[in-house]
Amino acid sequence: MNKFFSLCFLVFVVHITEAQSHSVLGRWRTIDDETGRATSVIEIFEKHNRIHGRIVELLNSKARNPKCEKCDGEDRNKPIIGLVVLRGLKKEKDGGYSDGKILDPKHGKVYKCNLSLETKDKLKVRGFIGINLLGRTQFWERVKS
């Protein structure tokens, strides 16, 4: 009987670990789709059943504490490190995330956004205006701890 419970516990732990490794939550290295270079690290987190992401590191910044000078509203002149750039994505039945917004701090523009895992370590990020066909796609890489 103890072996049965031990086996059940082991299967449960493996299942939970596997599910977490297939989550969008965590740290992701952004890759610029035009240059192919890594530009920042985004920490994706869940708040009120929605997915959000903030910049936690800039990889190639020459400025010491850059601010989002081109941003509008409450984000204007905020430090880029700590800036929430993904907002309000909700999980879909197919495992993807939609109905969110993404901020491009370089240009100060906000776009509609969808996310989906290509693999457990590769995240497809689609920003667009209006309909999904009018946009750009980036692939972010999971930061290994």
PDB file of C-alpha atoms in Angstrom:
ATOM      1  CA  MET A   1       0.000   0.000   0.000  1.00  0.00           C
ATOM      2  CA  ASN A   2       2.865   2.398   0.806  1.00  0.00           C
ATOM      3  CA  LYS A   3       4.402   1.679  -2.597  1.00  0.00           C
ATOM      4  CA  PHE A   4       1.122   2.612  -4.277  1.00  0.00           C
ATOM      5  CA  PHE A   5       0.957   5.978  -2.458  1.00  0.00           C
ATOM      6  CA  SER A   6       4.623   6.625  -3.159  1.00  0.00           C
ATOM      7  CA  LEU A   7       4.080   5.934  -6.851  1.00  0.00           C
ATOM      8  CA  CYS A   8       1.011   8.199  -6.940  1.00  0.00           C
ATOM      9  CA  PHE A   9       2.952  10.979  -5.224  1.00  0.00           C
ATOM     10  CA  LEU A  10       5.853  10.611  -7.675  1.00  0.00           C
ATOM     11  CA  VAL A  11       3.496  10.772 -10.678  1.00  0.00           C
ATOM     12  CA  PHE A  12       1.834  13.873  -9.186  1.00  0.00           C
ATOM     13  CA  VAL A  13       5.183  15.656  -8.636  1.00  0.00           C
ATOM     14  CA  VAL A  14       6.374  14.828 -12.169  1.00  0.00           C
ATOM     15  CA  HIS A  15       3.071  16.084 -13.604  1.00  0.00           C
ATOM     16  CA  ILE A  16       3.260  19.382 -11.678  1.00  0.00           C
ATOM     17  CA  THR A  17       6.910  19.929 -12.650  1.00  0.00           C
ATOM     18  CA  GLU A  18       6.122  19.233 -16.311  1.00  0.00           C
ATOM     19  CA  ALA A  19       3.148  21.619 -16.271  1.00  0.00           C
ATOM     20  CA  GLN A  20       5.235  24.414 -14.791  1.00  0.00           C
ATOM     21  CA  SER A  21       7.965  23.971 -17.388  1.00  0.00           C
ATOM     22  CA  HIS A  22       5.302  24.443 -20.109  1.00  0.00           C
ATOM     23  CA  SER A  23       4.098  27.741 -18.681  1.00  0.00           C
ATOM     24  CA  VAL A  24       4.748  31.215 -20.061  1.00  0.00           C
ATOM     25  CA  LEU A  25       5.522  32.377 -16.528  1.00  0.00           C
ATOM     26  CA  GLY A  26       9.164  33.142 -15.822  1.00  0.00           C
ATOM     27  CA  ARG A  27      11.984  35.102 -17.415  1.00  0.00           C
ATOM     28  CA  TRP A  28      12.343  35.474 -21.165  1.00  0.00           C
ATOM     29  CA  ARG A  29      15.129  36.940 -23.281  1.00  0.00           C
ATOM     30  CA  THR A  30      13.632  39.162 -25.976  1.00  0.00           C
ATOM     31  CA  ILE A  31      15.064  38.778 -29.457  1.00  0.00           C
ATOM     32  CA  ASP A  32      14.681  41.688 -31.870  1.00  0.00           C
ATOM     33  CA  ASP A  33      13.060  40.333 -35.032  1.00  0.00           C
ATOM     34  CA  GLU A  34      14.915  42.842 -37.215  1.00  0.00           C
ATOM     35  CA  THR A  35      18.470  42.388 -35.861  1.00  0.00           C
ATOM     36  CA  GLY A  36      18.257  38.910 -34.305  1.00  0.00           C
ATOM     37  CA  ARG A  37      19.986  40.256 -31.168  1.00  0.00           C
ATOM     38  CA  ALA A  38      18.870  39.762 -27.582  1.00  0.00           C
ATOM     39  CA  THR A  39      17.757  43.106 -26.158  1.00  0.00           C
ATOM     40  CA  SER A  40      16.216  42.578 -22.726  1.00  0.00           C
ATOM     41  CA  VAL A  41      14.878  40.158 -20.151  1.00  0.00           C
ATOM     42  CA  ILE A  42      11.148  40.204 -19.430  1.00  0.00           C
ATOM     43  CA  GLU A  43       9.651  38.601 -16.334  1.00  0.00           C
ATOM     44  CA  ILE A  44       6.184  37.258 -17.114  1.00  0.00           C
ATOM     45  CA  PHE A  45       3.859  36.931 -14.127  1.00  0.00           C
ATOM     46  CA  GLU A  46       0.203  36.314 -13.365  1.00  0.00           C
ATOM     47  CA  LYS A  47      -1.991  38.842 -11.572  1.00  0.00           C
ATOM     48  CA  HIS A  48      -5.785  38.603 -11.233  1.00  0.00           C
ATOM     49  CA  ASN A  49      -5.892  35.647 -13.674  1.00  0.00           C
ATOM     50  CA  ARG A  50      -4.192  37.703 -16.385  1.00  0.00           C
ATOM     51  CA  ILE A  51      -0.647  37.533 -17.737  1.00  0.00           C
ATOM     52  CA  HIS A  52       1.639  40.567 -17.512  1.00  0.00           C
ATOM     53  CA  GLY A  53       5.343  41.147 -18.104  1.00  0.00           C
ATOM     54  CA  ARG A  54       7.903  43.674 -16.914  1.00  0.00           C
ATOM     55  CA  ILE A  55      11.401  44.482 -18.097  1.00  0.00           C
ATOM     56  CA  VAL A  56      13.923  43.332 -15.492  1.00  0.00           C
ATOM     57  CA  GLU A  57      17.145  43.740 -17.466  1.00  0.00           C
ATOM     58  CA  LEU A  58      18.430  45.610 -20.533  1.00  0.00           C
ATOM     59  CA  LEU A  59      21.190  43.746 -22.335  1.00  0.00           C
ATOM     60  CA  ASN A  60      22.661  46.288 -24.751  1.00  0.00           C
ATOM     61  CA  SER A  61      21.738  49.651 -23.313  1.00  0.00           C
ATOM     62  CA  LYS A  62      24.368  52.359 -23.378  1.00  0.00           C
ATOM     63  CA  ALA A  63      22.223  54.616 -21.203  1.00  0.00           C
ATOM     64  CA  ARG A  64      22.639  54.143 -17.470  1.00  0.00           C
ATOM     65  CA  ASN A  65      18.982  54.437 -16.395  1.00  0.00           C
ATOM     66  CA  PRO A  66      16.983  54.897 -19.600  1.00  0.00           C
ATOM     67  CA  LYS A  67      13.463  56.236 -19.365  1.00  0.00           C
ATOM     68  CA  CYS A  68      10.512  55.678 -21.655  1.00  0.00           C
ATOM     69  CA  GLU A  69      10.551  59.167 -23.144  1.00  0.00           C
ATOM     70  CA  LYS A  70       8.280  58.303 -26.084  1.00  0.00           C
ATOM     71  CA  CYS A  71       5.645  56.548 -23.971  1.00  0.00           C
ATOM     72  CA  ASP A  72       2.264  58.150 -23.346  1.00  0.00           C
ATOM     73  CA  GLY A  73       0.200  58.454 -20.186  1.00  0.00           C
ATOM     74  CA  GLU A  74       1.391  57.013 -16.898  1.00  0.00           C
ATOM     75  CA  ASP A  75       4.383  55.282 -18.526  1.00  0.00           C
ATOM     76  CA  ARG A  76       5.888  58.527 -19.860  1.00  0.00           C
ATOM     77  CA  ASN A  77       9.398  59.091 -18.462  1.00  0.00           C
ATOM     78  CA  LYS A  78       9.238  55.981 -16.269  1.00  0.00           C
ATOM     79  CA  PRO A  79      12.448  53.954 -15.987  1.00  0.00           C
ATOM     80  CA  ILE A  80      12.469  51.219 -18.614  1.00  0.00           C
ATOM     81  CA  ILE A  81      13.743  48.681 -16.082  1.00  0.00           C
ATOM     82  CA  GLY A  82      10.630  47.753 -14.125  1.00  0.00           C
ATOM     83  CA  LEU A  83       8.278  48.969 -16.858  1.00  0.00           C
ATOM     84  CA  VAL A  84       5.266  46.703 -17.442  1.00  0.00           C
ATOM     85  CA  VAL A  85       5.263  46.019 -21.185  1.00  0.00           C
ATOM     86  CA  LEU A  86       2.805  43.091 -21.364  1.00  0.00           C
ATOM     87  CA  ARG A  87      -0.666  43.640 -19.940  1.00  0.00           C
ATOM     88  CA  GLY A  88      -3.881  41.743 -19.495  1.00  0.00           C
ATOM     89  CA  LEU A  89      -3.402  38.601 -21.566  1.00  0.00           C
ATOM     90  CA  LYS A  90      -5.925  35.879 -20.874  1.00  0.00           C
ATOM     91  CA  LYS A  91      -5.450  32.149 -21.344  1.00  0.00           C
ATOM     92  CA  GLU A  92      -7.303  30.525 -24.218  1.00  0.00           C
ATOM     93  CA  LYS A  93      -8.536  26.929 -24.435  1.00  0.00           C
ATOM     94  CA  ASP A  94      -5.822  26.111 -26.993  1.00  0.00           C
ATOM     95  CA  GLY A  95      -3.122  27.064 -24.446  1.00  0.00           C
ATOM     96  CA  GLY A  96      -2.264  30.410 -26.035  1.00  0.00           C
ATOM     97  CA  TYR A  97      -2.867  33.863 -24.569  1.00  0.00           C
ATOM     98  CA  SER A  98      -4.786  36.696 -26.217  1.00  0.00           C
ATOM     99  CA  ASP A  99      -6.602  40.003 -25.723  1.00  0.00           C
ATOM    100  CA  GLY A 100      -3.567  41.702 -24.242  1.00  0.00           C
ATOM    101  CA  LYS A 101      -1.451  44.732 -24.994  1.00  0.00           C
ATOM    102  CA  ILE A 102       2.286  45.076 -25.546  1.00  0.00           C
ATOM    103  CA  LEU A 103       4.270  48.295 -25.212  1.00  0.00           C
ATOM    104  CA  ASP A 104       7.282  48.981 -27.406  1.00  0.00           C
ATOM    105  CA  PRO A 105       9.318  51.353 -25.195  1.00  0.00           C
ATOM    106  CA  LYS A 106      11.701  52.177 -28.047  1.00  0.00           C
ATOM    107  CA  HIS A 107       8.899  53.855 -30.012  1.00  0.00           C
ATOM    108  CA  GLY A 108       6.346  54.406 -27.229  1.00  0.00           C
ATOM    109  CA  LYS A 109       3.671  52.508 -29.141  1.00  0.00           C
ATOM    110  CA  VAL A 110       1.099  50.096 -27.689  1.00  0.00           C
ATOM    111  CA  TYR A 111      -0.158  47.177 -29.767  1.00  0.00           C
ATOM    112  CA  LYS A 112      -2.614  44.331 -29.318  1.00  0.00           C
ATOM    113  CA  CYS A 113      -0.789  41.149 -28.368  1.00  0.00           C
ATOM    114  CA  ASN A 114      -1.031  37.360 -28.426  1.00  0.00           C
ATOM    115  CA  LEU A 115       1.395  34.834 -26.911  1.00  0.00           C
ATOM    116  CA  SER A 116       1.876  31.141 -27.523  1.00  0.00           C
ATOM    117  CA  LEU A 117       4.520  28.604 -26.569  1.00  0.00           C
ATOM    118  CA  GLU A 118       6.281  27.104 -29.569  1.00  0.00           C
ATOM    119  CA  THR A 119       8.301  24.851 -27.256  1.00  0.00           C
ATOM    120  CA  LYS A 120       8.784  24.983 -23.498  1.00  0.00           C
ATOM    121  CA  ASP A 121      11.726  27.375 -24.046  1.00  0.00           C
ATOM    122  CA  LYS A 122      10.519  29.385 -27.068  1.00  0.00           C
ATOM    123  CA  LEU A 123       7.703  31.938 -26.826  1.00  0.00           C
ATOM    124  CA  LYS A 124       5.958  33.371 -29.873  1.00  0.00           C
ATOM    125  CA  VAL A 125       4.991  37.014 -29.269  1.00  0.00           C
ATOM    126  CA  ARG A 126       2.717  38.648 -31.837  1.00  0.00           C
ATOM    127  CA  GLY A 127       2.051  42.394 -31.704  1.00  0.00           C
ATOM    128  CA  PHE A 128      -0.440  43.888 -34.134  1.00  0.00           C
ATOM    129  CA  ILE A 129      -2.696  46.796 -35.018  1.00  0.00           C
ATOM    130  CA  GLY A 130      -6.361  46.042 -35.598  1.00  0.00           C
ATOM    131  CA  ILE A 131      -6.298  42.501 -36.971  1.00  0.00           C
ATOM    132  CA  ASN A 132      -3.658  39.849 -36.308  1.00  0.00           C
ATOM    133  CA  LEU A 133      -2.470  39.935 -39.945  1.00  0.00           C
ATOM    134  CA  LEU A 134      -1.132  43.492 -39.538  1.00  0.00           C
ATOM    135  CA  GLY A 135       1.754  43.023 -37.154  1.00  0.00           C
ATOM    136  CA  ARG A 136       5.116  41.558 -36.260  1.00  0.00           C
ATOM    137  CA  THR A 137       6.190  38.377 -34.548  1.00  0.00           C
ATOM    138  CA  GLN A 138       9.138  37.882 -32.230  1.00  0.00           C
ATOM    139  CA  PHE A 139      10.386  34.669 -30.660  1.00  0.00           C
ATOM    140  CA  TRP A 140      11.652  35.004 -27.101  1.00  0.00           C
ATOM    141  CA  GLU A 141      13.927  32.472 -25.380  1.00  0.00           C
ATOM    142  CA  ARG A 142      13.416  31.257 -21.826  1.00  0.00           C
ATOM    143  CA  VAL A 143      16.180  32.326 -19.460  1.00  0.00           C
ATOM    144  CA  LYS A 144      17.538  29.237 -17.712  1.00  0.00           C
ATOM    145  CA  SER A 145      18.113  29.723 -13.976  1.00  0.00           C
TER     146      SER A 145
END
